[in-house]
Short mmCIF file of C-alpha atoms in Angstrom, two decimals:
data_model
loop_
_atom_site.label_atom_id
_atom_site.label_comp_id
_atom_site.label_asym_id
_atom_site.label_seq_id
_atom_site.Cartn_x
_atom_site.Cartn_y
_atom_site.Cartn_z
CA UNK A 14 68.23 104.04 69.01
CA UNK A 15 70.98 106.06 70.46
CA UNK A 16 74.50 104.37 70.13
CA UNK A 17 76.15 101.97 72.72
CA UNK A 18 78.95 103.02 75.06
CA UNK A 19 81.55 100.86 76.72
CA UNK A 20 84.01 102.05 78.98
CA UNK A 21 87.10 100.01 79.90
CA UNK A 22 89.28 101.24 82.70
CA UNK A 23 92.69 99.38 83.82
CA UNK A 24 94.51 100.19 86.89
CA UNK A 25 97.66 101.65 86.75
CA UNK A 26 98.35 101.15 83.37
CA UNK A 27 101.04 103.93 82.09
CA UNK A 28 101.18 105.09 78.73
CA UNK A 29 103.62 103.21 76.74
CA UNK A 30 102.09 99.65 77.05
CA UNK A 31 100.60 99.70 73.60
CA UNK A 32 102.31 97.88 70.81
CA UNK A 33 100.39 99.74 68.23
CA UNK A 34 101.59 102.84 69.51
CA UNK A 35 105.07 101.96 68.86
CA UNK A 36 106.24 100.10 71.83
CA UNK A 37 107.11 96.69 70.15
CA UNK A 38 108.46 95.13 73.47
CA UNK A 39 104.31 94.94 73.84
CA UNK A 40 102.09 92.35 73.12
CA UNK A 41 98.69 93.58 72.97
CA UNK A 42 96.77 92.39 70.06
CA UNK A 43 93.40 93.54 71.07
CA UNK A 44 94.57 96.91 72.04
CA UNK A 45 96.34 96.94 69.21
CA UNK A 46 92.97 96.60 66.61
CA UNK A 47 91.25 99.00 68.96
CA UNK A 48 93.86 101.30 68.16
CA UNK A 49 94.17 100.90 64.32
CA UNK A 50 89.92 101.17 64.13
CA UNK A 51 89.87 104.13 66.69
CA UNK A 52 91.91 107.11 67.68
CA UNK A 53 94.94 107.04 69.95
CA UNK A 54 95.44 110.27 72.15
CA UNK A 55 98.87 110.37 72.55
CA UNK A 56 98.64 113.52 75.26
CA UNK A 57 96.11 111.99 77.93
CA UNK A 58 96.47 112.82 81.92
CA UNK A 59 95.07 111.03 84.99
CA UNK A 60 94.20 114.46 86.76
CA UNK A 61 95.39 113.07 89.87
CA UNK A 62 97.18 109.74 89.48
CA UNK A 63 95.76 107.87 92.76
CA UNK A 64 93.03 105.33 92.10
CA UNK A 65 90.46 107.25 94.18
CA UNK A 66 90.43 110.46 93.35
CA UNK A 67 91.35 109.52 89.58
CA UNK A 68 87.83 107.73 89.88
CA UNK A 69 85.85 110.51 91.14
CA UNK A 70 87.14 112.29 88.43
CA UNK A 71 85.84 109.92 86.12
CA UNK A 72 82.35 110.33 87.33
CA UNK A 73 81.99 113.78 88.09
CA UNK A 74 83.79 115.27 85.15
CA UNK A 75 85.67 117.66 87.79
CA UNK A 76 89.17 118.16 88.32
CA UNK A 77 90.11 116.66 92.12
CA UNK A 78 91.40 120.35 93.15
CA UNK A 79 87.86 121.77 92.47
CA UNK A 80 86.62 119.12 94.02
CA UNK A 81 84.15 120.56 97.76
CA UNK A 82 86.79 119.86 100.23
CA UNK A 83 85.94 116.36 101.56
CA UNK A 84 85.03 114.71 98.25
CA UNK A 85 87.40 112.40 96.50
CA UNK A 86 90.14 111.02 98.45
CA UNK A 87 90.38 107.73 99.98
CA UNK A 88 87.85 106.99 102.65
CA UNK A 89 85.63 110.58 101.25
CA UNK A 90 83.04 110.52 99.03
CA UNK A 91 83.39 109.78 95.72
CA UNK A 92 80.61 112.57 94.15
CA UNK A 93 79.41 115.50 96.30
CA UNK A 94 75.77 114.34 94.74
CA UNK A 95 75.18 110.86 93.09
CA UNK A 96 72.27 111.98 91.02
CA UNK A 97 74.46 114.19 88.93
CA UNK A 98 77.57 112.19 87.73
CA UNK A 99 77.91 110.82 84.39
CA UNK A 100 76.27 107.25 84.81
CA UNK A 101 73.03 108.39 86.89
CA UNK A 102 72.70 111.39 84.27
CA UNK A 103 73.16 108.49 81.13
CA UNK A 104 70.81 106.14 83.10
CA UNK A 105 67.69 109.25 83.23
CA UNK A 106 68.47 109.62 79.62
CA UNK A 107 67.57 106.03 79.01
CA UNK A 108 70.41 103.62 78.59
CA UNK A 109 71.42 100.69 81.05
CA UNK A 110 73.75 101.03 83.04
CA UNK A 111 76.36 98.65 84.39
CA UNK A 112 79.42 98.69 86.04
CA UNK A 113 81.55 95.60 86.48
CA UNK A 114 85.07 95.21 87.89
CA UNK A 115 87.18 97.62 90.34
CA UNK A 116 84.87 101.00 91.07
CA UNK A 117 87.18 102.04 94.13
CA UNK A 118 83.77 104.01 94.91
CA UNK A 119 83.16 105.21 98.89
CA UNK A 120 80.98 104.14 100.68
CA UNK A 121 81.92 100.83 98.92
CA UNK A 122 78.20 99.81 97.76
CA UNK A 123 77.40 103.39 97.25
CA UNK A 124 77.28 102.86 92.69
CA UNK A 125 77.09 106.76 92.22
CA UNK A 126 74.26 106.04 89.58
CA UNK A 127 74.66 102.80 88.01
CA UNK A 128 71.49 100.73 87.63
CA UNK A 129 73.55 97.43 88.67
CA UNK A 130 77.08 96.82 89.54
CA UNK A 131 78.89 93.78 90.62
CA UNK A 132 82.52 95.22 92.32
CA UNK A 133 85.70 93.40 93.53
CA UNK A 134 84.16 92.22 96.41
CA UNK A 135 81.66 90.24 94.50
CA UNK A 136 84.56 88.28 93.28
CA UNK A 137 85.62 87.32 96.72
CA UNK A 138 82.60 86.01 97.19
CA UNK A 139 82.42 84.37 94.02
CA UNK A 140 85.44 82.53 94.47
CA UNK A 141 85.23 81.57 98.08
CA UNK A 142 81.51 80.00 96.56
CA UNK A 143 82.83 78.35 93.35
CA UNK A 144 86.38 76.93 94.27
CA UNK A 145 86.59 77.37 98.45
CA UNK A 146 90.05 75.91 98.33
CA UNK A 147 91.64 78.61 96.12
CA UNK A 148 93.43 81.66 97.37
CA UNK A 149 93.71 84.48 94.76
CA UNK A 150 96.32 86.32 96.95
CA UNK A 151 98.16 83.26 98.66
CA UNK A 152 101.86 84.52 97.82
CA UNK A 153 101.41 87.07 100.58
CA UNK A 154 102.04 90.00 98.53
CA UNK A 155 100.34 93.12 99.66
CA UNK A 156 98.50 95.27 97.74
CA UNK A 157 101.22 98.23 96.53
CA UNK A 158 103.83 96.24 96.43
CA UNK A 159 106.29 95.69 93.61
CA UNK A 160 107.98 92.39 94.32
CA UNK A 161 107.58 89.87 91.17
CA UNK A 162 105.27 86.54 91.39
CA UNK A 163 103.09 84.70 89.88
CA UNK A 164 99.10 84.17 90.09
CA UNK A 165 97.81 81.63 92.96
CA UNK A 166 94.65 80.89 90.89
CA UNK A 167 94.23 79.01 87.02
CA UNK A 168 93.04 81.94 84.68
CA UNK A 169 89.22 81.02 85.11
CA UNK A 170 89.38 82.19 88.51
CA UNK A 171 91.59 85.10 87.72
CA UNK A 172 89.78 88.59 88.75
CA UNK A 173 90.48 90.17 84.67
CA UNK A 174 88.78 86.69 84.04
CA UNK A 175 85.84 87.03 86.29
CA UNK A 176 85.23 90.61 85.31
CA UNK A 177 85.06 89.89 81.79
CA UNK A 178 82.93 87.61 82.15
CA UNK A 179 80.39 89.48 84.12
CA UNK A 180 80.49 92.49 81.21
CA UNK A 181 79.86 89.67 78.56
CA UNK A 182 76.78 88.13 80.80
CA UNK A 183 75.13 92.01 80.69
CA UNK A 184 75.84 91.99 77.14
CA UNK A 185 74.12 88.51 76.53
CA UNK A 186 71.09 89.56 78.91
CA UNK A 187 70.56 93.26 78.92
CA UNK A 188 67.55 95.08 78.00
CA UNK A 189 67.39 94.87 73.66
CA UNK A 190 65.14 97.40 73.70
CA UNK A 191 67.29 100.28 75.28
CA UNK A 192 70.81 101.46 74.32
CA UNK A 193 73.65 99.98 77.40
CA UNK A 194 76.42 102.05 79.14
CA UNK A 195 78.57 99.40 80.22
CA UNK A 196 81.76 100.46 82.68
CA UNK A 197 84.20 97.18 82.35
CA UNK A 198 87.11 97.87 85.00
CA UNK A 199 89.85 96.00 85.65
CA UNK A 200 92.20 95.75 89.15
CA UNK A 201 95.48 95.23 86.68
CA UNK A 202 98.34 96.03 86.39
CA UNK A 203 97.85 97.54 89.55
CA UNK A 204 100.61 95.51 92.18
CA UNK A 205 100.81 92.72 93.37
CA UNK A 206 102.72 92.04 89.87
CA UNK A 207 101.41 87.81 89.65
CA UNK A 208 100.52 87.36 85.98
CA UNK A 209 99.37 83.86 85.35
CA UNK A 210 102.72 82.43 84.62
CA UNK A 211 102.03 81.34 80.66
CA UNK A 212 101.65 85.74 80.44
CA UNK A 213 105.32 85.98 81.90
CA UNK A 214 106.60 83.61 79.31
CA UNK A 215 105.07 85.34 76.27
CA UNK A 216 107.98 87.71 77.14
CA UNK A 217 110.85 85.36 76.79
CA UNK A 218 113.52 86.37 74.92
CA UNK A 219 111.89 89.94 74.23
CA UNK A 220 114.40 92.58 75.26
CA UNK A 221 112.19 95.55 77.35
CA UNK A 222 113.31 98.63 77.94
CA UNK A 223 114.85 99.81 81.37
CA UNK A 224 114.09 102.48 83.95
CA UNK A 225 114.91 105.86 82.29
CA UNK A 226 116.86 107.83 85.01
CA UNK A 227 117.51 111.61 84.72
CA UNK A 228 119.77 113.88 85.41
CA UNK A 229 118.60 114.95 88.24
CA UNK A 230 118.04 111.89 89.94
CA UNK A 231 120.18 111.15 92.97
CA UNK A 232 118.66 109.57 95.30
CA UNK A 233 118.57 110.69 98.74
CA UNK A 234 119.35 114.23 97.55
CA UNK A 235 116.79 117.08 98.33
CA UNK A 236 115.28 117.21 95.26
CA UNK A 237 114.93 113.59 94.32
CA UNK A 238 113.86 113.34 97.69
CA UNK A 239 110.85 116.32 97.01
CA UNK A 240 109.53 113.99 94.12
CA UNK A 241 110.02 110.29 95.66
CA UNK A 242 108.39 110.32 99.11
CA UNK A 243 105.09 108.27 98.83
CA UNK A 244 106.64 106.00 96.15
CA UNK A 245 109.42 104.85 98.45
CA UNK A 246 106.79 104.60 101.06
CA UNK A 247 104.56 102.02 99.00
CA UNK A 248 107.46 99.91 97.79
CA UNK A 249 111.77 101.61 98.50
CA UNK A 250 112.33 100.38 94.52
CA UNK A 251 115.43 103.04 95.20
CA UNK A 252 116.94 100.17 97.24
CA UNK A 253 116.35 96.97 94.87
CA UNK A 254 119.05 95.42 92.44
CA UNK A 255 118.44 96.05 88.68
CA UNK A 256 117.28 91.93 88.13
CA UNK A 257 114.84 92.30 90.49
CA UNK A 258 113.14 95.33 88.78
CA UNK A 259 113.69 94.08 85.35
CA UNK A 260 111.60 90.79 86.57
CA UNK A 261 108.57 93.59 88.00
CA UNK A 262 108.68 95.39 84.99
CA UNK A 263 108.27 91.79 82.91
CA UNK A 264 105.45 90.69 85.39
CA UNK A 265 103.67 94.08 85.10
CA UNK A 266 103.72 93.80 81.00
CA UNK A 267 102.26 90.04 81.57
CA UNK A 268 99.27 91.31 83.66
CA UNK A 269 98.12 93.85 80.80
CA UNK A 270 98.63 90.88 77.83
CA UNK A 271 96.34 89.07 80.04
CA UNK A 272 94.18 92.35 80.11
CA UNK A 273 94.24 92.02 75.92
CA UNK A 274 93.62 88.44 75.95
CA UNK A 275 90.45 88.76 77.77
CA UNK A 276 89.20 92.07 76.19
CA UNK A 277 89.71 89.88 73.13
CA UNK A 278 86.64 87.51 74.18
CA UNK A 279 84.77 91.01 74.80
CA UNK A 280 85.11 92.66 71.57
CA UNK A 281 84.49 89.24 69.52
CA UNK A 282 80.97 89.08 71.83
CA UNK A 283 80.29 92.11 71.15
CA UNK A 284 80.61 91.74 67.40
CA UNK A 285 78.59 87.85 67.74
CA UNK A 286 76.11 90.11 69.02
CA UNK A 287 75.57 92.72 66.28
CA UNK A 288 75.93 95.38 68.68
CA UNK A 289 80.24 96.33 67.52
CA UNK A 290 78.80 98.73 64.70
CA UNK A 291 76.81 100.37 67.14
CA UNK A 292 79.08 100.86 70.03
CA UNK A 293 81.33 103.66 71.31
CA UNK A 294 84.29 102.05 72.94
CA UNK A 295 86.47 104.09 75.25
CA UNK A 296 89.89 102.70 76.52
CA UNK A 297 92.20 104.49 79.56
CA UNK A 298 93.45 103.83 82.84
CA UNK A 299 93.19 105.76 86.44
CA UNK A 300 96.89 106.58 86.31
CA UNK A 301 100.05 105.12 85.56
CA UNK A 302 103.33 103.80 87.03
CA UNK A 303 106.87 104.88 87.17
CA UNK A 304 108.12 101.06 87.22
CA UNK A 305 111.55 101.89 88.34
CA UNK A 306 112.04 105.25 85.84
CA UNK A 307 114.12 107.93 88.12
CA UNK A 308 114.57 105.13 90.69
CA UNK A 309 110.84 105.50 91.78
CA UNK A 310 107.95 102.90 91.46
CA UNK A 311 103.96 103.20 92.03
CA UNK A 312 102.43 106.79 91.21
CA UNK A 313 101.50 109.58 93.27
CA UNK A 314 103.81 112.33 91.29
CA UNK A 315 103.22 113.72 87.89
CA UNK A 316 105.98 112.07 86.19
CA UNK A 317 104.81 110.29 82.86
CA UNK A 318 105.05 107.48 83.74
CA UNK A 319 102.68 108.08 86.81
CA UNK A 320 100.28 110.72 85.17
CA UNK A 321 100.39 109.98 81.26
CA UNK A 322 97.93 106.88 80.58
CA UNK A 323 96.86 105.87 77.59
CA UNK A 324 93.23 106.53 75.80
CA UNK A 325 92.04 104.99 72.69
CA UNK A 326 88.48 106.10 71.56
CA UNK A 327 86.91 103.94 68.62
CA UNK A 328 83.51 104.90 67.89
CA UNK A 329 80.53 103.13 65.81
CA UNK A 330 80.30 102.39 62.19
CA UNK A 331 79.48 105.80 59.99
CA UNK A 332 81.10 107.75 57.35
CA UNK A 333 81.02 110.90 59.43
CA UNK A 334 83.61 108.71 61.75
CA UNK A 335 85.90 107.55 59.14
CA UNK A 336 88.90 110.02 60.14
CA UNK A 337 88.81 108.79 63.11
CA UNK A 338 89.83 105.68 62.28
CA UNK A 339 93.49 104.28 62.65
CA UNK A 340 94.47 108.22 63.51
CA UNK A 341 96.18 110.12 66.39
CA UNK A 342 95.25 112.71 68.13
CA UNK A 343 97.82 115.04 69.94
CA UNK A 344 95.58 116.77 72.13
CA UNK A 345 96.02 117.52 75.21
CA UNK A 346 93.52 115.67 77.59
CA UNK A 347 92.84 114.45 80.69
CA UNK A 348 90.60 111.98 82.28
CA UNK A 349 87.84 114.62 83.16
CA UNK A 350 87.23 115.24 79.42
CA UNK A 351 85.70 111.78 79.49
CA UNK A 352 82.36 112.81 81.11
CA UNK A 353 81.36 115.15 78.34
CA UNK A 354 82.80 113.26 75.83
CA UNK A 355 80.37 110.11 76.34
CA UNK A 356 77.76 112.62 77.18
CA UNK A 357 77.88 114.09 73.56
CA UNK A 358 78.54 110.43 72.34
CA UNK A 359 75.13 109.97 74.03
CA UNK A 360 73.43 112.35 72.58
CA UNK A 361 73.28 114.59 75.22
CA UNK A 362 73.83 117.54 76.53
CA UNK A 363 76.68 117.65 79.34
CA UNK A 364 75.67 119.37 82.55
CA UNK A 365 77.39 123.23 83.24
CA UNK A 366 80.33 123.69 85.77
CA UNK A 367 82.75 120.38 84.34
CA UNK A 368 86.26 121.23 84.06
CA UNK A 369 86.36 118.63 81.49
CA UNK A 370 85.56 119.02 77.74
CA UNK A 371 84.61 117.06 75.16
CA UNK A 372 87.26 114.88 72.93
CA UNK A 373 84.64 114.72 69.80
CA UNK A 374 86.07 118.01 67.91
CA UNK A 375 90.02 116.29 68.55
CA UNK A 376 89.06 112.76 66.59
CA UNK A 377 88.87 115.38 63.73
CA UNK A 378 92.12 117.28 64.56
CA UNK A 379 91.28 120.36 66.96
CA UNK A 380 93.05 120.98 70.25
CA UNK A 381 90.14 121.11 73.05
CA UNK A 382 92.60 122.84 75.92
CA UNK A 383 95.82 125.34 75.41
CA UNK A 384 97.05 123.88 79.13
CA UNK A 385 96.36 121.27 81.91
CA UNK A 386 96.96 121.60 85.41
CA UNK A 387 97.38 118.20 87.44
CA UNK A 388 98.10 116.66 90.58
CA UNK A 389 97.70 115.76 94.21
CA UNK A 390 99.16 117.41 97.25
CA UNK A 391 102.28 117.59 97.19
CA UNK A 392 102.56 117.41 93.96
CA UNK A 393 101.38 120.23 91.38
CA UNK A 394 102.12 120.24 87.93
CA UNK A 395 101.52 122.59 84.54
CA UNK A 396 101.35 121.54 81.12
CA UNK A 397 101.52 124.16 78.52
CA UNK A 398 102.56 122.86 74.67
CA UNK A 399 105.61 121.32 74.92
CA UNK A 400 106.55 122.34 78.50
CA UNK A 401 105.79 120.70 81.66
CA UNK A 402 106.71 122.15 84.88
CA UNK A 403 106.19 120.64 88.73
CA UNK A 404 105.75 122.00 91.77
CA UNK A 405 106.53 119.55 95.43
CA UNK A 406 105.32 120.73 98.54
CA UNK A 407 107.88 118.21 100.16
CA UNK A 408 110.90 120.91 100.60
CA UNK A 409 110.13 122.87 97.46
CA UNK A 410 111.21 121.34 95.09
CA UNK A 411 111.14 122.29 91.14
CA UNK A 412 111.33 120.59 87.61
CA UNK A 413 111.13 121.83 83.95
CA UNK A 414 110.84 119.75 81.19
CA UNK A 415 110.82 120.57 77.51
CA UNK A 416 109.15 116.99 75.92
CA UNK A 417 109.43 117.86 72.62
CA UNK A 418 112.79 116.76 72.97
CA UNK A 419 112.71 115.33 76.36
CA UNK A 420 109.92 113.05 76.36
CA UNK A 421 111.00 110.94 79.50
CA UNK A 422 111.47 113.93 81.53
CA UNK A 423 115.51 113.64 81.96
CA UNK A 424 117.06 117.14 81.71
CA UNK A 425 115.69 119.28 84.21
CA UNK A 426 115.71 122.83 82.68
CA UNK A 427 114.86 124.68 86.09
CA UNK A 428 118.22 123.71 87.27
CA UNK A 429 120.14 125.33 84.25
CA UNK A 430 122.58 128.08 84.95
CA UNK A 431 120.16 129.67 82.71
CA UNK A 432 116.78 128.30 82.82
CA UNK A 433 114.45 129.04 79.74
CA UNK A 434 112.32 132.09 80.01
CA UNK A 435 109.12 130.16 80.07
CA UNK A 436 110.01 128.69 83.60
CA UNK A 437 109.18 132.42 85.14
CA UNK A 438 105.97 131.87 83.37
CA UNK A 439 105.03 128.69 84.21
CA UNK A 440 105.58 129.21 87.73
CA UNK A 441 103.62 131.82 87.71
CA UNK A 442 100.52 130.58 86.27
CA UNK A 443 100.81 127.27 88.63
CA UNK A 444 100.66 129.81 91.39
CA UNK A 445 97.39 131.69 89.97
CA UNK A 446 96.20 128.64 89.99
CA UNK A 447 96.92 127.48 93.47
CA UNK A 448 95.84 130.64 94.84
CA UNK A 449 92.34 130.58 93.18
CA UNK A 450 92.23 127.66 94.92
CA UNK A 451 93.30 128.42 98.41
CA UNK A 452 95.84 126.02 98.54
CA UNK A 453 98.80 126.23 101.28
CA UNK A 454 101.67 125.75 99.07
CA UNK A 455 101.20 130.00 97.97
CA UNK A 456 102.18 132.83 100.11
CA UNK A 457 102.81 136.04 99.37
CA UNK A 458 102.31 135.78 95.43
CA UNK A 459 105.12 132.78 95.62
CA UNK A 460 105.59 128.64 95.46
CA UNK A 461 106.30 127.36 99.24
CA UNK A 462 107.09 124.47 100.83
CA UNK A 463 104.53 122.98 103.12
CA UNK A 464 106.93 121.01 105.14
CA UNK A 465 110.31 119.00 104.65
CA UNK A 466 111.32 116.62 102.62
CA UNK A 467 111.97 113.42 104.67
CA UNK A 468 115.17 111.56 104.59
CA UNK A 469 115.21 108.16 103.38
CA UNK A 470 116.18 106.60 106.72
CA UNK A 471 113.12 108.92 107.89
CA UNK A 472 110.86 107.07 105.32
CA UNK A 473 109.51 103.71 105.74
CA UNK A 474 111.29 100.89 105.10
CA UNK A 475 110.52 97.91 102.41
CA UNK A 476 113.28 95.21 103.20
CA UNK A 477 111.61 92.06 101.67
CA UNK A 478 108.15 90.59 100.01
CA UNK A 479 105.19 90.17 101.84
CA UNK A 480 106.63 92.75 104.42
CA UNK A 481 102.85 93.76 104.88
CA UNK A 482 101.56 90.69 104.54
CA UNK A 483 100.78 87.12 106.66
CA UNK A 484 102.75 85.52 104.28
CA UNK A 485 106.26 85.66 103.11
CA UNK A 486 107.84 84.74 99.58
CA UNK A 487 111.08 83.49 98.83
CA UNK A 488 112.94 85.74 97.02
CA UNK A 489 113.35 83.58 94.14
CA UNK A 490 110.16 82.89 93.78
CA UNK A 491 110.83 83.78 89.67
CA UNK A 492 114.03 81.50 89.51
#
């Protein structure tokens, strides 16, 4: 029988929220033994760090600026045709397919090829059935917003809880006879920031690390301004004391040990079940989060801690395997390289015309892609080796970054009296790129600004919790 494949997808989970990849301020257990018994890409991009076109991305295998126009954005389609993405192709090629958890799919009940699928909004409906007095959101805080708090619901009626448990029901009562694709995807650490409180106090007394801020960072400035727009929009961190982002950044590392407690009851099923040995498992997120780095929150831009997310790929028992285990992989990859990956995983052959390629040859050590262009209007960005270079639409603005020796993007090169000679080529292979495309932000062979950067008293104002929301919340509400 062909091997097992689970997928597990967080929610805004950035990069360096794995203990085992040596961020001790962690706690991640589970994570942690999926890294030491898999490989850990330490280069892996969301190709366009929003949670809907990320997704479509997942499914189609295809960058979100080769997406047909119309596909792949909020409210659009998810997959110009849902008989080719990668779980209806897996499902003709005989395994069962399930999805459980956030999809962020349009239409909403539209499951793009999965044989069954029980989404967020089956957990509304499951909760309103099996505890009618319980309000999983009753702290008023919206649904992008940063403010601290803690969970209105005991863990059993938790929505990591709930979706858990729906991936270990398929496993218990799935088809023997045929291999399973199951998608397991979580709505965490995606805001609102409420942990179950016993999460938040695993992190007493552990120092974490605080927002890295660059050199370039001022805010209100032009430039800060070019990078910063729909981040301030979602949540004006820029304007919040430093307590009140340390206690979001502690909430948001609660909600993904929560994440590893519960995968824990999923991998020990798993193995109760026989089926561990025989299982690819696949670990990432859509995107990131800045979480306060360069005064910024949410995503949106390709900063790292927006775009980089981590990916941990730990596949079945076998000796032809065994170098992939407890390794690191420093290719460069992005979230589109999933599709073919499984699909070889599989078995099977991955259809023509993906932009994304497979990450088989890099558990043994080869680089699959010499550069990676990412991002979403405004933002552009080009990775080459060590160099990373952006692009904003929003008044033109530019940043280099050498990560070799910058690797939380704080010395902007392109602003150097005398910027590195790769900048000139960078630039221009962005805007190759953008041409092929047809994309606005080119004219006449060169990088343009589409329109202004805004102000911040132009932007959107966040004054206080709950601001959209019914419901208010003290601002001590951690005190």
């Amino acid at each position: 029988m062909k091997p097992n494949l689970l997928l597990i997808v967080t929610d805004q989970q950035r990069f360096d929220t794995l203990a085992a990849a040596g961020h001790g301020h962690m706690l991640t257990p589970h994570l942690d033994w999926l890294t030491e018994t898999g490989t850990l890409f330490e280069r892996c991009y969301s190709d366009a760090p929003v949670c809907a076109p990320a997704r479509s991305t997942l499914i189609t295998g295809v960058h979100y600026h080769n997406q047909p126009p119309g596909i792949g954005h909020f409210g659009q389609p998810s997959a110009p045709d849902p008989t080719v993405t990668l779980p209806a192709l897996l499902t003709r090629a005989g395994y069962q397919t399930k999805a459980v958890g956030k999809l962020h799919y349009h239409p909403v009940r539209c499951t793009y090829g999965w044989e069954h699928a029980e989404i967020m909004e089956d957990y509304y409906h499951w909760i309103r059935e099996v505890a009618p007095g319980d309000e999983p959101m009753a702290h008023g805080l919206g649904q992008n917003e940063m403010h601290p708090g803690f969970a209105t619901v005991p863990e059993h009626l938790t929505l990591t809880h709930w979706t858990v448990r729906c991936s270990v029901r398929f496993l218990e009562s799935r088809d023997p006879t045929r291999p399973f694709f199951l998608y397991t995807g979580f709505s965490k650490p995606h805001p609102p920031f409420d942990p179950i409180k016993a999460y938040w106090d695993l992190y007493d007394g552990i120092e974490l690390p605080e927002p890295v801020r660059g050199d370039w960072v001022e805010p209100g400035s032009p430039l800060w301004q070019a990078f910063s727009g729909p981040t301030h929009n979602l949540n004006g961190i820029d304007n919040w004391p430093a307590d009140r982002i340390r206690a979001a950044r502690r909430a948001y590392y609660a909600l993904i040990s929560q994440i590893d407690y519960n995968l824990g009851h999923l991998f020990a099923r798993l193995r109760e079940l026989g089926e561990l040995d025989h299982t690819w498992i696949v670990f990432t997120s859509d995107h990131g989060e800045n979480l306060g780095d360069h005064g910024m929150g949410a995503k949106t831009n390709y900063l790292e801690g927006s775009a980089h997310v981590p990916l941990i790929i730990r596949p079945p028992a076998g000796e032809e395997w065994d170098h992939a285990r407890g390794s690191r992989a420093a290719a460069l990859s992005c979230l589109a390289d999933l599709f073919p990956t499984l699909m070889e995983a599989a078995g099977e052959t991955p259809p023509a015309g993906l932009d994304g390629r497979s990450l088989l040859p890099a558990l043994g050590g080869e680089d699959v892609r010499g550069h990676l262009r990412g991002g979403l209007p405004p933002f552009h960005c080009w990775i080459e080796g060590r160099w990373k270079y952006h692009f904003s639409e929003e008044g033109g603005g530019e940043l280099l970054f050498d990560l070799e020796t910058d690797p939380h993007e704080c010395v902007n090169l392109a602003a150097a009296k005398r910027p590195p000679a790769v900048l000139k080529r960078l630039r221009a292979a962005l805007v190759e790129a953008l041409e092929s495309s047809g994309s606005p932000a080119v004219r006449d062979g060169r990088l343009v600004a589409t329109r202004p950067a805004a102000s911040r008293r132009e932007r959107r104002a966040k004054p206080w919790p709950g601001y959209h929301s019914i419901t208010g919340t003290p601002e001590d509400l951690l005190h």
